[in-house]
XYZ file of C-alpha atoms in Angstrom:
417
model
C 35.331 84.046 -141.160
C 32.572 84.792 -138.658
C 30.591 87.969 -139.262
C 31.267 89.248 -135.740
C 34.994 89.308 -136.579
C 34.485 91.330 -139.743
C 33.635 94.685 -138.192
C 37.075 96.006 -139.227
C 35.851 95.710 -142.835
C 32.905 98.027 -142.201
C 33.106 101.691 -143.098
C 34.038 103.810 -140.078
C 31.155 106.226 -140.669
C 28.666 103.355 -140.436
C 30.292 102.057 -137.258
C 30.173 105.544 -135.726
C 26.525 105.864 -136.756
C 25.548 102.573 -135.072
C 27.480 103.522 -131.915
C 25.838 106.974 -131.770
C 22.373 105.562 -132.487
C 22.700 103.009 -129.689
C 23.955 105.679 -127.301
C 21.083 108.052 -128.146
C 18.429 105.324 -127.888
C 19.654 103.548 -124.758
C 21.728 106.008 -122.718
C 21.752 109.733 -123.485
C 18.120 109.912 -124.712
C 18.746 113.139 -126.578
C 15.656 113.705 -128.732
C 17.485 115.969 -131.189
C 20.220 113.374 -131.682
C 17.658 110.633 -132.293
C 15.802 112.741 -134.847
C 19.011 113.651 -136.655
C 20.428 110.132 -136.678
C 17.217 108.388 -137.669
C 15.604 111.085 -139.794
C 18.616 112.295 -141.788
C 21.879 110.451 -141.221
C 20.505 106.944 -141.825
C 19.162 108.037 -145.216
C 22.384 109.846 -146.120
C 24.556 106.832 -145.283
C 22.135 104.514 -147.101
C 22.408 106.620 -150.252
C 26.201 106.882 -149.932
C 27.233 103.353 -149.003
C 24.220 101.022 -149.247
C 22.361 102.063 -152.387
C 23.011 98.678 -154.046
C 23.867 96.534 -151.032
C 22.293 95.834 -147.644
C 23.470 97.406 -144.432
C 25.954 95.337 -142.387
C 24.404 92.405 -140.529
C 23.729 92.591 -136.801
C 26.613 90.245 -135.845
C 29.008 92.397 -137.871
C 28.234 95.589 -135.914
C 27.348 94.187 -132.488
C 30.654 95.434 -131.034
C 29.317 99.002 -131.507
C 26.279 98.474 -129.251
C 27.397 96.939 -125.964
C 24.858 96.964 -123.137
C 25.303 97.634 -119.415
C 26.121 93.942 -118.839
C 29.092 94.113 -121.190
C 27.333 91.996 -123.815
C 25.847 93.028 -127.186
C 22.485 94.747 -126.628
C 19.997 92.202 -128.032
C 17.035 94.603 -127.829
C 18.832 97.304 -129.784
C 20.098 94.735 -132.314
C 16.450 93.854 -133.047
C 15.755 97.546 -133.627
C 18.808 97.778 -135.889
C 17.805 94.670 -137.869
C 14.357 96.174 -138.456
C 16.087 99.176 -140.043
C 18.230 96.847 -142.155
C 15.228 94.852 -143.413
C 13.194 97.977 -144.088
C 15.996 99.422 -146.210
C 16.370 96.047 -147.959
C 12.659 95.766 -148.819
C 12.565 99.347 -150.083
C 15.756 99.360 -152.165
C 16.883 95.820 -152.984
C 15.598 92.523 -154.306
C 14.583 90.266 -151.411
C 14.346 86.497 -151.109
C 11.902 84.227 -149.298
C 14.519 83.772 -146.572
C 14.670 87.570 -146.116
C 10.890 87.672 -145.650
C 10.966 84.902 -143.054
C 13.922 86.432 -141.192
C 12.156 89.806 -141.102
C 9.077 88.111 -139.595
C 11.105 86.417 -136.862
C 12.859 89.678 -136.044
C 9.538 91.533 -135.696
C 8.295 88.844 -133.293
C 11.463 89.147 -131.210
C 11.343 92.950 -131.235
C 7.689 93.125 -130.139
C 8.320 90.611 -127.371
C 11.061 92.909 -126.055
C 8.624 95.843 -126.076
C 5.853 93.861 -124.391
C 8.088 92.155 -121.805
C 8.587 95.461 -119.977
C 12.024 94.370 -118.790
C 13.870 97.273 -120.353
C 12.295 100.712 -120.156
C 15.490 102.536 -121.106
C 14.936 102.240 -124.866
C 13.802 105.478 -126.479
C 12.730 106.021 -130.080
C 10.949 108.928 -131.725
C 7.240 108.775 -132.531
C 8.076 108.867 -136.246
C 10.406 105.890 -135.833
C 7.800 103.788 -134.000
C 5.148 104.611 -136.605
C 7.552 103.619 -139.374
C 8.261 100.268 -137.648
C 4.572 99.378 -137.308
C 3.633 100.756 -140.729
C 6.356 98.608 -142.304
C 5.179 95.596 -140.271
C 1.702 95.806 -141.827
C 3.172 96.499 -145.272
C 5.377 93.390 -145.105
C 2.385 91.357 -143.878
C 0.391 92.557 -146.888
C 3.326 91.914 -149.232
C 3.941 88.392 -147.914
C 0.266 87.429 -148.228
C 0.335 88.546 -151.846
C 3.639 86.745 -152.433
C 2.500 83.362 -151.113
C -0.701 83.481 -153.202
C 1.337 83.741 -156.435
C 1.801 80.011 -156.849
C 2.375 79.926 -160.598
C 5.926 79.100 -161.604
C 7.074 78.581 -158.010
C 9.905 76.086 -157.501
C 9.365 72.895 -155.533
C 12.007 73.996 -152.996
C 10.254 77.297 -152.357
C 6.900 75.551 -151.936
C 8.454 73.225 -149.392
C 9.923 76.137 -147.413
C 6.555 77.943 -147.422
C 4.763 74.783 -146.278
C 7.210 74.366 -143.402
C 6.759 78.006 -142.329
C 2.971 78.328 -142.422
C 3.050 80.239 -139.127
C 5.093 83.067 -140.688
C 3.046 86.213 -141.229
C -0.133 84.389 -140.158
C -3.014 86.885 -139.965
C -4.165 85.900 -136.411
C -0.610 86.347 -135.088
C -0.167 89.702 -136.826
C -3.468 91.000 -135.431
C -2.662 89.617 -131.987
C 0.683 91.459 -131.854
C -0.944 94.730 -132.909
C -3.720 94.299 -130.328
C -1.210 93.523 -127.562
C 0.873 96.560 -128.468
C -2.298 98.673 -128.573
C -3.028 97.590 -124.985
C 0.462 98.265 -123.612
C -0.427 101.875 -122.728
C -3.654 103.828 -122.108
C -5.336 105.482 -125.070
C -5.815 109.242 -125.255
C -3.770 112.439 -125.427
C -1.000 113.967 -123.317
C -2.435 112.631 -120.056
C -2.256 109.099 -121.448
C 1.380 109.663 -122.367
C 2.118 110.676 -118.788
C 0.383 107.542 -117.454
C 2.208 105.141 -119.799
C 5.124 103.057 -118.510
C 7.407 104.943 -120.876
C 7.097 107.268 -123.898
C 8.065 104.284 -126.078
C 5.088 102.236 -124.829
C 2.786 105.201 -125.456
C 4.028 105.503 -129.042
C 3.629 101.784 -129.673
C 0.096 101.762 -128.245
C -0.962 104.835 -130.230
C 0.438 103.801 -133.599
C -0.569 100.159 -133.131
C -4.182 101.419 -133.098
C -3.642 103.103 -136.465
C -1.896 100.089 -137.974
C -4.434 97.631 -136.552
C -7.174 99.678 -138.230
C -5.264 99.474 -141.496
C -4.684 95.709 -141.189
C -8.374 95.045 -140.453
C -9.345 97.186 -143.440
C -7.010 95.176 -145.699
C -8.645 91.991 -144.403
C -12.131 93.354 -145.152
C -13.320 93.540 -141.512
C -14.538 97.119 -141.664
C -16.329 97.185 -138.313
C -13.094 96.085 -136.623
C -11.155 98.657 -138.643
C -13.341 101.478 -137.312
C -13.368 100.082 -133.754
C -9.559 99.909 -133.620
C -9.480 103.734 -133.520
C -12.024 104.124 -130.710
C -9.409 105.462 -128.286
C -8.164 108.175 -130.658
C -9.607 111.510 -131.737
C -8.858 111.008 -135.419
C -9.873 114.540 -136.436
C -7.771 116.313 -133.777
C -5.017 118.003 -135.768
C -2.908 118.456 -132.623
C -2.939 114.753 -131.684
C 0.106 112.498 -131.771
C -1.099 110.700 -134.900
C -1.778 113.951 -136.763
C 1.687 115.374 -136.060
C 3.140 112.730 -138.371
C 1.451 113.660 -141.612
C 2.011 110.324 -143.355
C 0.331 108.644 -140.383
C -2.612 111.046 -140.543
C -3.157 110.493 -144.270
C -2.823 106.722 -143.927
C -5.228 106.585 -140.978
C -7.951 108.743 -142.534
C -7.650 106.993 -145.901
C -8.279 103.523 -144.433
C -10.880 104.771 -141.951
C -12.794 106.625 -144.676
C -12.632 103.596 -146.957
C -13.946 101.331 -144.171
C -16.827 103.725 -143.496
C -17.632 103.844 -147.213
C -17.756 100.037 -147.393
C -20.082 100.068 -144.377
C -22.410 102.369 -146.403
C -21.726 105.252 -144.004
C -21.062 107.632 -146.878
C -21.578 110.892 -145.021
C -19.299 109.763 -142.186
C -16.701 108.848 -144.814
C -17.020 112.289 -146.408
C -16.576 113.993 -143.029
C -13.498 111.831 -142.425
C -11.941 112.793 -145.766
C -12.872 116.502 -145.533
C -10.034 117.941 -143.370
C -7.131 116.072 -144.936
C -8.394 116.673 -148.490
C -8.870 120.398 -147.819
C -5.288 120.577 -146.516
C -3.897 118.629 -149.474
C -5.885 120.707 -151.976
C -4.307 123.883 -150.561
C -0.838 122.299 -150.600
C -1.276 121.176 -154.218
C -2.348 124.659 -155.236
C 0.676 126.219 -153.522
C 3.234 124.178 -155.411
C 2.609 120.507 -154.901
C 3.994 118.125 -152.315
C 7.720 118.714 -152.693
C 7.912 120.002 -149.125
C 6.872 116.588 -147.759
C 9.653 114.021 -147.175
C 7.605 111.404 -149.060
C 5.985 113.781 -151.526
C 5.420 111.157 -154.246
C 3.493 108.907 -151.891
C 1.457 111.850 -150.582
C 0.560 112.816 -154.154
C -0.638 109.284 -154.954
C -2.641 109.162 -151.719
C -4.234 112.522 -152.615
C -5.445 111.177 -155.977
C -6.890 108.046 -154.360
C -8.603 110.081 -151.644
C -10.191 112.308 -154.296
C -11.465 109.224 -156.157
C -13.027 107.737 -153.003
C -14.476 111.138 -152.122
C -16.106 111.396 -155.560
C -17.674 107.931 -155.134
C -19.063 108.810 -151.693
C -20.373 112.164 -152.903
C -22.200 110.521 -155.797
C -23.858 108.095 -153.375
C -24.665 110.747 -150.762
C -25.261 114.055 -152.620
C -25.903 117.254 -150.734
C -22.718 117.220 -148.643
C -21.011 120.625 -148.335
C -17.687 120.421 -150.164
C -14.646 122.634 -149.616
C -14.135 124.832 -152.688
C -10.534 123.731 -153.149
C -11.557 120.079 -152.989
C -14.435 120.636 -155.410
C -12.109 122.328 -157.902
C -9.498 119.538 -157.573
C -12.126 116.822 -157.970
C -13.624 118.439 -161.058
C -10.177 119.025 -162.522
C -9.094 115.417 -161.932
C -12.333 113.468 -162.405
C -14.743 115.846 -164.155
C -16.192 113.432 -166.742
C -16.000 110.446 -164.418
C -17.866 112.303 -161.686
C -20.716 112.997 -164.085
C -20.889 109.278 -164.829
C -20.852 108.517 -161.092
C -23.807 110.853 -160.593
C -25.664 108.841 -163.246
C -24.905 105.686 -161.254
C -22.725 104.225 -164.006
C -21.460 100.944 -162.538
C -18.356 100.499 -164.754
C -17.179 103.955 -163.674
C -17.685 103.118 -159.998
C -15.736 99.894 -160.511
C -12.904 101.670 -162.324
C -12.630 104.341 -159.615
C -12.675 101.776 -156.836
C -10.138 99.569 -158.636
C -7.779 102.519 -158.708
C -8.434 103.966 -155.262
C -9.063 101.006 -152.963
C -6.304 99.440 -150.827
C -4.755 96.173 -151.973
C -6.777 93.661 -149.974
C -5.291 90.557 -148.394
C -6.165 86.883 -148.755
C -5.282 85.788 -145.195
C -5.579 82.023 -145.683
C -2.588 79.859 -146.556
C -3.028 78.526 -150.118
C -2.572 74.980 -151.290
C 0.999 75.190 -152.579
C 0.556 72.038 -154.669
C -1.897 73.887 -156.943
C -0.089 76.256 -159.364
C -2.623 79.105 -159.331
C -2.505 82.817 -158.579
C -5.171 83.903 -156.052
C -3.633 87.283 -155.170
C -6.577 89.310 -156.490
C -9.393 87.206 -155.025
C -9.983 89.389 -151.947
C -9.848 92.583 -153.999
C -12.314 91.247 -156.572
C -14.669 90.156 -153.813
C -14.755 93.709 -152.429
C -15.523 95.058 -155.914
C -18.407 92.603 -156.273
C -19.848 93.610 -152.898
C -19.601 97.301 -153.684
C -21.020 96.745 -157.178
C -24.120 95.158 -155.644
C -24.524 98.191 -153.390
C -24.196 100.584 -156.352
C -26.797 98.588 -158.309
C -29.208 98.806 -155.380
C -28.491 102.491 -154.998
C -29.525 103.037 -158.633
C -33.138 102.557 -157.645
C -32.741 105.147 -154.913
C -31.238 107.584 -157.423
C -34.232 107.099 -159.741
C -36.636 107.725 -156.878
C -34.677 110.845 -155.893
C -34.956 112.225 -159.438
C -38.746 111.759 -159.363
C -38.967 113.466 -155.984
C -36.962 116.399 -157.335
C -39.307 116.572 -160.336
C -42.457 116.491 -158.245
C -41.109 119.021 -155.744
C -40.507 121.475 -158.610
C -44.074 121.217 -159.985
C -46.857 123.258 -158.410
C -49.857 121.596 -156.753
C -52.215 123.012 -159.394
C -50.290 121.394 -162.277
C -50.034 118.072 -160.490
C -53.767 118.145 -159.805
C -54.468 118.956 -163.458
C -52.503 115.871 -164.529
C -54.909 113.779 -162.489
C -58.045 115.744 -163.425
C -58.471 116.754 -159.825
C -59.284 120.177 -158.376
């Protein structure tokens, strides 16, 4: 039986949800409806009916999203499939075929956005950020997956070899750059000048996700440059209104600046979000955030990176709440960082750094695991910088000593008047 003829088997609530979501996104454009359907109802239905199974396939529900031409709305079906794959990757066990199908759907979806032949589609800013954030996450996940060549079956190796273009780093970066360029950068005036609010959202959040992708690839200059059109510290900006986006952006930007040896710039980047999180933690934790567990983990990693930067660039003015949280979490380790203890720096960075990507396609005939190569390379580079900085720390301690001794005593040491 064809899937398109099985829609009578699908729960009526799910069919109503798909119909309402298509109507809100393509016809009525009611912002409150979109927020409710995407932000609450999708999760509720997932928990109720799809906690151990995927959502219905696109062919099975296409009768609920008919376009103006009387045919199934292909653009919306791409949007729906992205939701299906995102739920699948978050909740269920996925196969290699799932990963490849998700890649092809992203390509088709982004081509719809870039083609500019349908400006009626409307999604919320949160929704667009989630799409692009998941795109980079699945890119990162696939790169790690294909590098784990130990114990892989011959059939799976053959499929990977035949699909070398899937999740290729140049293609991923090219899509993000094209989406970044589909609307002018900037604030509310840029939104007004964009072809549609959807294009503005894609351009804005593509900048954030391109910065993240470049950071994962170890191109830190490109990671910083990707955000040139945004005021990253403006708390009223589009990217700051979505708190998960703000945390993600400042985390990767601060890390890139740290790896470029711009420690004070990294500290200034971390300052506002850490001060906010320190206050939130003191007032009862992160339960008020929709993704409180992830925010809590990000907070700990930010504190670890902050401690490393502060040890390498002492003298920075630290918010009292942040100082208390850092001492409470990393008191002994921070003392070791101040003494330029390299194993401690390595341990902190191992915990707090992003999971870097090996972008090259491995030789599938060699049963090795190269997943951690890029990450280890970053540790080696940073370790060399810490070792060099040890000499600077020694010099600083002598300067502090000499600045605390009077001229008369110094002269007496040298038998000089």
